[in-house]
XYZ file of C-alpha atoms in Angstrom:
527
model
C -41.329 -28.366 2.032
C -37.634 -27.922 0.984
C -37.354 -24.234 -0.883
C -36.668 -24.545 -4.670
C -32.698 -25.008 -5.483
C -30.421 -21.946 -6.211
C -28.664 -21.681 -9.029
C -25.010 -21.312 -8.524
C -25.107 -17.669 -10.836
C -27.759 -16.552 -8.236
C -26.220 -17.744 -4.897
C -22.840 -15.846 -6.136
C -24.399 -12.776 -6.529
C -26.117 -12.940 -3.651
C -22.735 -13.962 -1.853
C -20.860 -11.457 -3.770
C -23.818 -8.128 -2.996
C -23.754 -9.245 0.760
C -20.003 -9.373 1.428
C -20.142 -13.090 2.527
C -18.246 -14.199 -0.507
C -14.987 -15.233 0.555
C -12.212 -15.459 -3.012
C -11.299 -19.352 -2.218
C -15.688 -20.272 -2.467
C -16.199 -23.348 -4.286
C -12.945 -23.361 -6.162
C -12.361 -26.919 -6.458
C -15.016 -27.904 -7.878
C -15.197 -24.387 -10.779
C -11.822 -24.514 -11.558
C -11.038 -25.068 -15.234
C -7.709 -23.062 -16.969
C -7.601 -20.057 -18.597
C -4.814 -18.938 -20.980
C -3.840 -15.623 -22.444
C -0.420 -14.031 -24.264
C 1.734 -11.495 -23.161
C 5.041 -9.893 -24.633
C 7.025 -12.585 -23.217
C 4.700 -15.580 -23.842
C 1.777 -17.070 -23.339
C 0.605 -17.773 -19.642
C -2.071 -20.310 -18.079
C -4.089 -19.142 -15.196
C -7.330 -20.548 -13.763
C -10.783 -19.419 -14.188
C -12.459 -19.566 -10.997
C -16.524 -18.854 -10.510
C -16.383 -16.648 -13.747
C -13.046 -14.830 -12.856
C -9.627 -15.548 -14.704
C -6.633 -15.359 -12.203
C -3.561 -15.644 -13.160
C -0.478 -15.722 -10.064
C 3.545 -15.261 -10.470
C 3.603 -14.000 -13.731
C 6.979 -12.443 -14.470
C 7.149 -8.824 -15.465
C 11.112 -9.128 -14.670
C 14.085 -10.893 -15.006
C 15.899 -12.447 -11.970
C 17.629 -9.571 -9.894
C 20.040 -11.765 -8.316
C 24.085 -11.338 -9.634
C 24.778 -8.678 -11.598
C 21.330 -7.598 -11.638
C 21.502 -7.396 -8.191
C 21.322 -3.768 -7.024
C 21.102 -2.898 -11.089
C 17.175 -1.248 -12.857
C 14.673 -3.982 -13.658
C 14.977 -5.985 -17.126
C 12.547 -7.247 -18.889
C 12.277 -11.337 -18.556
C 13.538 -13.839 -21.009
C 10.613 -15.104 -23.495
C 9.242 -18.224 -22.950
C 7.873 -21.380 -25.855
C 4.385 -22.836 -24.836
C 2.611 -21.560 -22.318
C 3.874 -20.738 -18.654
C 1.884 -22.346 -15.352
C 0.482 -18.974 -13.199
C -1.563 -21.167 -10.875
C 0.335 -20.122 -7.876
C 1.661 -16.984 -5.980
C 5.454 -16.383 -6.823
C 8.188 -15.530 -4.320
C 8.505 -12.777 -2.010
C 11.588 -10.038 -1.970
C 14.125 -11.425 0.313
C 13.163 -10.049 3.535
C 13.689 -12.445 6.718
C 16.170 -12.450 9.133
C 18.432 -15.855 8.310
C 19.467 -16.144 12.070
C 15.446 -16.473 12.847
C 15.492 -19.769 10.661
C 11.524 -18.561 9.869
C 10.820 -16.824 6.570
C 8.522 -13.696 7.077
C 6.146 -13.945 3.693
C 6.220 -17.651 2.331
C 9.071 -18.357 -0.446
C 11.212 -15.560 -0.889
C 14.170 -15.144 -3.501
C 15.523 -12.597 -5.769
C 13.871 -13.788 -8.826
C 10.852 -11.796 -7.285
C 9.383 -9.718 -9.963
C 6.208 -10.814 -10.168
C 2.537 -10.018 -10.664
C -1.128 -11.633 -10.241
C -3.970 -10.674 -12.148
C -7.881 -11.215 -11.679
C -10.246 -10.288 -14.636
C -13.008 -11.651 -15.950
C -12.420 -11.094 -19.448
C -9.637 -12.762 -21.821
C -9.011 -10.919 -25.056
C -12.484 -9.642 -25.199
C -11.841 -5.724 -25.467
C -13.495 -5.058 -22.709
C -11.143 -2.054 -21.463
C -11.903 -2.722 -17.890
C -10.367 -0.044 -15.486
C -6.885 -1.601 -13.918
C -6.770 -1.275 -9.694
C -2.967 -1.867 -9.536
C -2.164 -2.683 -5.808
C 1.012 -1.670 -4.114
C 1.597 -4.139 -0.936
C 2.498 -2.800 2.424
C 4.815 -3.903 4.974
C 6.625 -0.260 4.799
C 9.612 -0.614 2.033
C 10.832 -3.374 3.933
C 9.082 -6.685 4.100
C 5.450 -8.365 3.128
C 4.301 -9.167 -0.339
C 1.310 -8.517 -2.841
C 0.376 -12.338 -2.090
C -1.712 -11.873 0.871
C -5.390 -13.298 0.599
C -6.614 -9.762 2.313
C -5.333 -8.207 -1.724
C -7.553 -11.334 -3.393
C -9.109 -9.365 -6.203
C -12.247 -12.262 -7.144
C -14.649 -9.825 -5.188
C -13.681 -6.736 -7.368
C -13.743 -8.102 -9.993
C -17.622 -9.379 -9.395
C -18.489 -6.371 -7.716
C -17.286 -3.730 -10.447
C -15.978 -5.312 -13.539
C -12.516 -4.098 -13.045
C -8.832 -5.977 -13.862
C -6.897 -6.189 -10.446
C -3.322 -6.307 -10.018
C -0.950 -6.953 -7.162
C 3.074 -7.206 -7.218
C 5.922 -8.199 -5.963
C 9.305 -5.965 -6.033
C 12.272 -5.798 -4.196
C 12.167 -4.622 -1.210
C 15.103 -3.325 1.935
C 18.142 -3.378 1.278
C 18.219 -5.151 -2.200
C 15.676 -2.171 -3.350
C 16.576 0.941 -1.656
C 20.247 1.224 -0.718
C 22.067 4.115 -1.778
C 25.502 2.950 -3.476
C 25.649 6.013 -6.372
C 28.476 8.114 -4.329
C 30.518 5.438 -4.232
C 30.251 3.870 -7.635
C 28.482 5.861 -10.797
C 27.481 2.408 -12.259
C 25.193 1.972 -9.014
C 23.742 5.921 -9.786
C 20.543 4.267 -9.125
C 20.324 2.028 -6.675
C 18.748 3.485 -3.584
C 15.430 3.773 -5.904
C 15.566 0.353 -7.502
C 12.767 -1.442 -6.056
C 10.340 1.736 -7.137
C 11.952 1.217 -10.537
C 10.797 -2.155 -10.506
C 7.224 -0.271 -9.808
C 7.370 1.055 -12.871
C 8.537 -1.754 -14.704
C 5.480 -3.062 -13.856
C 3.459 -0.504 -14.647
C 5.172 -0.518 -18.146
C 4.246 -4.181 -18.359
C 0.468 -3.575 -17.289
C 0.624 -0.837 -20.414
C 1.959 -3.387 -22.609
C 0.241 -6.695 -21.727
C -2.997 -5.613 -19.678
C -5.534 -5.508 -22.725
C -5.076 -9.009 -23.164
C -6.119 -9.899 -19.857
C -9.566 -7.162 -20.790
C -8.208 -4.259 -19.354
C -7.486 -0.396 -20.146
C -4.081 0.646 -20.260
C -5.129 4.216 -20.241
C -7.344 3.743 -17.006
C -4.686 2.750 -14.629
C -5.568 3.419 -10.735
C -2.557 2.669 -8.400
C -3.679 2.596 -4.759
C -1.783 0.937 -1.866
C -1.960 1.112 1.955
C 0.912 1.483 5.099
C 4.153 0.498 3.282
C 1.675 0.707 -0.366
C 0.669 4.057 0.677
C 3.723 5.381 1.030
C 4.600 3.980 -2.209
C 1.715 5.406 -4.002
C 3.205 9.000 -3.014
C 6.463 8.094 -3.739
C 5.069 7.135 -7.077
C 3.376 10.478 -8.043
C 6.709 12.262 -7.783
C 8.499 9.916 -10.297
C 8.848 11.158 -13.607
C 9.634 7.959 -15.240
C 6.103 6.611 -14.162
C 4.005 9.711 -15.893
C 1.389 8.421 -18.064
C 1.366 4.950 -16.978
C -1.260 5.424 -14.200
C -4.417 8.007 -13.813
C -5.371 7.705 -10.373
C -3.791 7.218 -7.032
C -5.082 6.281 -3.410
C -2.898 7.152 -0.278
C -4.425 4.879 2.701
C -2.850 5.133 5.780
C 0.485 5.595 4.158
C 1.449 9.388 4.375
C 5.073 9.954 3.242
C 6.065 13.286 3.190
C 9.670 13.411 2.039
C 12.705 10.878 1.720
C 15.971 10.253 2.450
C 18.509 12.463 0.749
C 21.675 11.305 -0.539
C 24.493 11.929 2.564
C 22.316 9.892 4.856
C 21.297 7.409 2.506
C 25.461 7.147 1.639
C 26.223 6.891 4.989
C 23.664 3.573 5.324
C 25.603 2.339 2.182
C 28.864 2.499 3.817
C 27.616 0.793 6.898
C 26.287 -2.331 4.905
C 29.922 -2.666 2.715
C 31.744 -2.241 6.841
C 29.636 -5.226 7.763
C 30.549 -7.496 4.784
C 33.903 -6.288 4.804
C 34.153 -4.880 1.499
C 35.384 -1.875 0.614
C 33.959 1.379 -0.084
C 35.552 1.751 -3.817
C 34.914 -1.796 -4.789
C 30.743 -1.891 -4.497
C 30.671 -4.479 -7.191
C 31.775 -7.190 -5.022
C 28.232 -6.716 -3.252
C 26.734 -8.770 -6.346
C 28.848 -11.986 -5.629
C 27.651 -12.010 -1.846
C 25.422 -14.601 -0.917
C 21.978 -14.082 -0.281
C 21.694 -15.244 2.866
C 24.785 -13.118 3.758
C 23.209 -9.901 2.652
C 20.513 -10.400 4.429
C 22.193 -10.974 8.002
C 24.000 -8.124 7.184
C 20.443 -6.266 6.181
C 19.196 -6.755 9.706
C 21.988 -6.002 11.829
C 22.770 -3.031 10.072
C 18.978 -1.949 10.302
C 19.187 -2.507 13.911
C 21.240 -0.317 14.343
C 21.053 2.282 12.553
C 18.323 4.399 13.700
C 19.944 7.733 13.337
C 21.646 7.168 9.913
C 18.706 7.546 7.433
C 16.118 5.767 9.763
C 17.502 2.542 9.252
C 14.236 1.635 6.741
C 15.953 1.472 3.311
C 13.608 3.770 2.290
C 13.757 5.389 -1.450
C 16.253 8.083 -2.011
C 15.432 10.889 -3.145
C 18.981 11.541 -5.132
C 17.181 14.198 -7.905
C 17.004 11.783 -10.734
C 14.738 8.956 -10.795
C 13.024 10.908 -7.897
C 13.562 14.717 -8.332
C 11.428 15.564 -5.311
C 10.385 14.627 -2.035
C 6.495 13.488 -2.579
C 5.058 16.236 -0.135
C 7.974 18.547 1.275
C 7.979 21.613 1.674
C 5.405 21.437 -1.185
C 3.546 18.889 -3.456
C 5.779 17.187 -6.010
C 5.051 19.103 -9.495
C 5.456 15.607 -11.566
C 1.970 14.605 -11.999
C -0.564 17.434 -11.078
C -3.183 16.284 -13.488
C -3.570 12.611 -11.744
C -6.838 12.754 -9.050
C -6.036 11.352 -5.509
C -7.743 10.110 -2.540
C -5.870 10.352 0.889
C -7.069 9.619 4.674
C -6.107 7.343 7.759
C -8.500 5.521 10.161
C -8.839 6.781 13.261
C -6.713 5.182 15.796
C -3.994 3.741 13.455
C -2.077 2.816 16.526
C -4.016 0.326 18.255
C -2.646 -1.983 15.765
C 0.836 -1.835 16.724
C 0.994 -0.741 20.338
C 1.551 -3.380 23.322
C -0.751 -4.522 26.193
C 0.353 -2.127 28.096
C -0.643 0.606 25.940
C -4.106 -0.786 26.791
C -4.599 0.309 30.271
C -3.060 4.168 30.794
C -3.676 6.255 33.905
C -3.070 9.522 33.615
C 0.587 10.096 34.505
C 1.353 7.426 31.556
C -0.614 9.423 29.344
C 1.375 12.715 29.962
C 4.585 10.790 29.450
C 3.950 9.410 26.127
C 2.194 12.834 25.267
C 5.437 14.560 26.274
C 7.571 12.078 24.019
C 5.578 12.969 20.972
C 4.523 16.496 21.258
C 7.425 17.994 23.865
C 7.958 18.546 27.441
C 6.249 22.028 26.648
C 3.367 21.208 24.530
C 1.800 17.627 26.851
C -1.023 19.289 28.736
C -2.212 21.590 26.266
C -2.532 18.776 23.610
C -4.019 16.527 26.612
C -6.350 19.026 27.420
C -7.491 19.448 23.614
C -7.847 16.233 22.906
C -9.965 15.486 26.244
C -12.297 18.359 25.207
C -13.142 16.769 21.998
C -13.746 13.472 23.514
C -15.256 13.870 27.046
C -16.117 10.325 27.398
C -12.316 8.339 26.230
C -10.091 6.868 28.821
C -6.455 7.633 29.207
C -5.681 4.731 26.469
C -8.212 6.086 23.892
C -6.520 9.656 24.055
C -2.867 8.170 23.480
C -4.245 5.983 20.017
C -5.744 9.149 18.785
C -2.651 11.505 19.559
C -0.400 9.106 18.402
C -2.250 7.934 15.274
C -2.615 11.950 14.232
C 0.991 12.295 14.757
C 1.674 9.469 12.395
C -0.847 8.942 10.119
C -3.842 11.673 9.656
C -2.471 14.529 10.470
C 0.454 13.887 7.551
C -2.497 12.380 5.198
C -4.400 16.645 5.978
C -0.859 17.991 4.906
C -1.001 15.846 1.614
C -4.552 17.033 1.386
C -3.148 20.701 1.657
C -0.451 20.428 -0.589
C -1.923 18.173 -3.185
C -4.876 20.985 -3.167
C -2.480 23.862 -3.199
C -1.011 22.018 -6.469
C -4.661 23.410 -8.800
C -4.069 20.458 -10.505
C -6.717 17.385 -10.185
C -9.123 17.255 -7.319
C -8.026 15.506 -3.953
C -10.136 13.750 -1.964
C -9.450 13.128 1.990
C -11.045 10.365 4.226
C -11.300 9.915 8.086
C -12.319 6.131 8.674
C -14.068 6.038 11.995
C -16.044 2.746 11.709
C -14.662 0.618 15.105
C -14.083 -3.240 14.453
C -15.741 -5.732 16.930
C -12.585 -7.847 17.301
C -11.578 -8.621 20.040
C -14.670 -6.813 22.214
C -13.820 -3.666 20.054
C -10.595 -2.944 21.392
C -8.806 -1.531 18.496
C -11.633 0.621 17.547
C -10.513 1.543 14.126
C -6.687 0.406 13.949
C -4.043 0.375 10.929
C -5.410 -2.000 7.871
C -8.569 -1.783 8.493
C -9.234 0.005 5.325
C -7.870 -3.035 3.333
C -11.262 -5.261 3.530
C -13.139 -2.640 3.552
C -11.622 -1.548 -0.402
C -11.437 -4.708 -1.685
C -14.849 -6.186 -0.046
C -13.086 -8.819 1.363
C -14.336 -8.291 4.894
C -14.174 -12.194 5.427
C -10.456 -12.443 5.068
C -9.933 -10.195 7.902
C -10.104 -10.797 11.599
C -11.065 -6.829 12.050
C -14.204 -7.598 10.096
C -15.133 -10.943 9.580
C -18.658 -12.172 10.384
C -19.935 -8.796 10.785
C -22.941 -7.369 9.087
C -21.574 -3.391 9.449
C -18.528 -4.288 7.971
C -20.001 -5.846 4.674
C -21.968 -3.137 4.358
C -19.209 -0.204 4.494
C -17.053 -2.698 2.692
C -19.999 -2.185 -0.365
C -20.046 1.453 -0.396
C -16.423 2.247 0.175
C -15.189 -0.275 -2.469
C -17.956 0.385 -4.850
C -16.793 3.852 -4.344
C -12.904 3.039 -5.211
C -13.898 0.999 -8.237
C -15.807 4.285 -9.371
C -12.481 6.795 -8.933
C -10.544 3.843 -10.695
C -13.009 3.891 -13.579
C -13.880 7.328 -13.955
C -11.389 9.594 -11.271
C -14.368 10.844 -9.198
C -15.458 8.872 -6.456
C -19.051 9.273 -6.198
C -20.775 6.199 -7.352
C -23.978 7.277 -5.244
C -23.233 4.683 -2.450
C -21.902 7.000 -0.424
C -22.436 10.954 0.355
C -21.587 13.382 -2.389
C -17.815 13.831 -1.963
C -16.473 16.741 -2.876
C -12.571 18.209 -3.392
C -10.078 19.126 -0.482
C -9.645 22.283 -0.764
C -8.523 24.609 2.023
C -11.191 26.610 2.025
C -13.558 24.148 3.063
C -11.480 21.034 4.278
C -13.900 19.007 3.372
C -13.502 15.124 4.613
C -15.158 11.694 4.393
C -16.157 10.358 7.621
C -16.517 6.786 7.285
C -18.743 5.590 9.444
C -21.973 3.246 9.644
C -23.690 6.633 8.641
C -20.858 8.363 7.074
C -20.918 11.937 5.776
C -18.563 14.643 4.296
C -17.364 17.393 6.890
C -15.797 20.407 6.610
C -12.477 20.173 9.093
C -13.974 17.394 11.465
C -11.159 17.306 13.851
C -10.153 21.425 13.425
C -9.055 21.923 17.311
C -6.820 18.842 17.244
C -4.989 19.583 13.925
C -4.868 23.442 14.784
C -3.028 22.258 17.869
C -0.409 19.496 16.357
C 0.368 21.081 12.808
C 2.402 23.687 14.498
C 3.971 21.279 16.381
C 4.406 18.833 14.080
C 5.910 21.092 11.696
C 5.262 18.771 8.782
């Protein structure tokens, strides 16, 4: 005897509770469209298994020209309605000699933003997630089906948002020295941040959502745009939460360095150094051959990233160096890493370590001096890891948790808001759990899209971290305290207890959980 049919509500919140829900599910056949008005004019999205998403809708005019290197302006208004069925372009970002482009369509006309909600003009004052894409500040886009925002929205009720901004070169080089009418345009694609921020104040209650409940979370390249982000003045107000994951950026380039990567791009296109307006009639594809080569090599001239400047206007202060940024005390943060980040990005080789390979790399990252006593530390804590094991977890504390306890410190030292800190332990099956817990593994796990990832498809643990964690997200977005009562009671960073989230199958908040390896790298370190 067959079992009586489902209906379709049930199955999807079945799908939905369990994880299994993937954001593309029966599309085709729930489509119907969806419109709803903004500033500039009224937009058509889709409304897909109860949510409304809308994709490429502007927030910006084109920065191409003399916009090019130039703050963000608001986009021309459009008659009718406007089409938002599809992504919209990435920054420019790919290498024109490779003849491949890195994230889909990519042009300068690139400020733009996607929205799922599933209300329309309804009042609902749903709190806003407002995603920051990672790819550091040089490539990727908010497009990626990992940042679909269906499941949040089914899961908590919330308005999601991901972006597009410029990004490299064309968002963070540093031309202000040389010409006062580029004063700001090493910091131009975290304007463009703001911009949309601005527009999310402006527009977002339309789409059912609450200007005044703003969370901004991001992670890698996002992370380190979220802290950049709590240091800007410009931005105060527009957000009231902020999540750091796996994206600790302590401080920025300064102006001489970030000059002296200015000067380097005008050599290579031959212009000169008191004419920086020519830069705007370059073409594209130009500036970005000259992008690459001069990122190549340029390693020891501002880290060759086009990273923000901090020049002491639009960003006053480094984010976390030597102290906390004083800009916006009063916004609540959650901060942590996973715990061997670099899994993700190391080779084969990286794999299989004996010891003498170990001591090497050891000696690269914490000095000649310092190898066997970190070795030795490390070993004690965990008796049973191989060679390989040891290297992820030094290296990952070197870049990733031990900078995410210093923004834990400082944040804390601040006396402002409460900051919460993380430690994702939970070890991904891939690949006969190999990269144990590597760099973006937090991303499904946040938006409960553990079915869009490779780290965490098709596995039962996953979907049910991916509920608590991103229930617990959805709860600091709505109310700026994390504890929904899916996971342990979290409670405040403070240096007096160093208390820390250990995600795990059975996770659980401990006080300084890795104490002997960050009493032995801080000092070293000196972050």
């Amino acid at each position: 005897m067959k079992p009586p049919a489902m209906d379709r509500r049930h199955f999807l919140k079945l799908a939905s509770a369990s994880g299994l829900l993937l954001p593309s599910t029966f599309s085709l056949a729930q489509e119907a469209t969806v419109d709803a008005e903004t500033r500039f004019g009224r937009v058509r999205g889709k409304r897909i298994n109860g949510v409304n998403v809308f994709k490429g809708i502007p927030y910006g005019a084109d920065t191409s020209g003399s916009n090019r290197f130039m703050p963000p302006q608001d986009p021309a208004p459009w008659s009718g309605y406007r089409e938002t069925f599809d992504y919209g372009p990435a920054a420019p970002q790919s290498d024109p000699a490779s003849g491949r482009q890195q994230d889909g369509n990519e042009s300068e006309d690139c400020l733009v933003l996607n929205v799922w909600t599933r209300g329309i003009n309804d009042g609902g004052k749903r709190p806003v997630m407002f995603w920051l894409h990672g790819g550091g500040f040089r490539s990727l886009s908010g497009s990626s089906s990992l940042y679909d925002g269906t499941n949040l929205a089914l899961r908590g009720d919330v308005v999601t948002v991901t972006i597009n901004h410029r990004l490299n070169m064309l968002g963070f080089t540093e031309f202000g020295e040389l010409d006062s009418d580029f004063a700001s345009s090493g910091t131009v694609g975290m304007q463009d941040i703001v911009h949309a921020l601005k527009w999310v104040r402006d527009n977002i209650e339309s789409f059912g959502g609450d200007p005044d409940r703003v969370m901004i979370f991001g992670e890698s390249g996002g992370g380190r745009k979220v802290a950049t982000m709590l240091g800007i003045p410009a931005a105060k107000g527009l957000f009231h939460a902020a999540v750091i994951q796996s994206g600790a950026t302590l401080r920025l380039p300064e102006k001489a360095q970030a000059t002296r990567l200015a000067e380097m791009v005008l050599d290579n296109l031959g212009i000169a150094h008191n004419n920086v307006r020519a830069i705007q009639q370059v073409p594209l594809e130009r500036l970005m051959t000259a992008y690459h080569a001069v990122g190549a090599g340029a390693a020891e001239v501002g880290g060759g990233a086009f990273a923000p400047t901090m020049e002491g206007n639009v960003i006053p202060h480094h984010p976390f160096w030597p102290e906390a940024s004083p800009v916006n005390p009063d916004v609540p943060v959650i901060v942590g890493a996973n715990r061997t980040e670099l899994t993700y990005f190391s080779p084969p080789g990286a794999f299989n370590m004996d010891s003498s390979q170990l001591r090497r790399q050891v000696a690269n990252i914490a000095g000649e001096d310092n190898a066997d006593a970190v070795i030795d530390v490390y070993q004690q804590a965990n008796p049973n890891a191989s060679a390989s094991e040891i290297y992820f977890l030094i290296a990952s504390d070197r870049s990733y948790v031990m900078p995410s306890i210093t923004i834990a410190e400082r944040r804390a030292a601040l006396g402002g808001a409460p900051c919460y800190l993380y430690y994702l332990c939970w070890e991904s099956p891939a690949d006969n759990g190999r990269f144990m817990s590597p760099h973006t593994l937090d991303i499904p796990l946040v938006f409960d899209n553990v079915n869009a990832s490779r780290l965490t498809a098709n596995s039962s643990e996953a979907a049910a971290l991916a509920s608590k964690v991103s229930d617990s997200i959805i709860h600091f977005a709505r109310t700026g305290n994390p504890n929904a009562g899916a996971l342990p009671e979290w409670t405040p960073y403070e240096s007096a207890n160093r208390a820390t989230m250990v995600l795990n199958n059975t996770s659980q908040v401990v006080g300084d959980p890795i104490a002997r390896r960050r009493e032995v790298m801080q000092p070293i370190l000196q972050l």
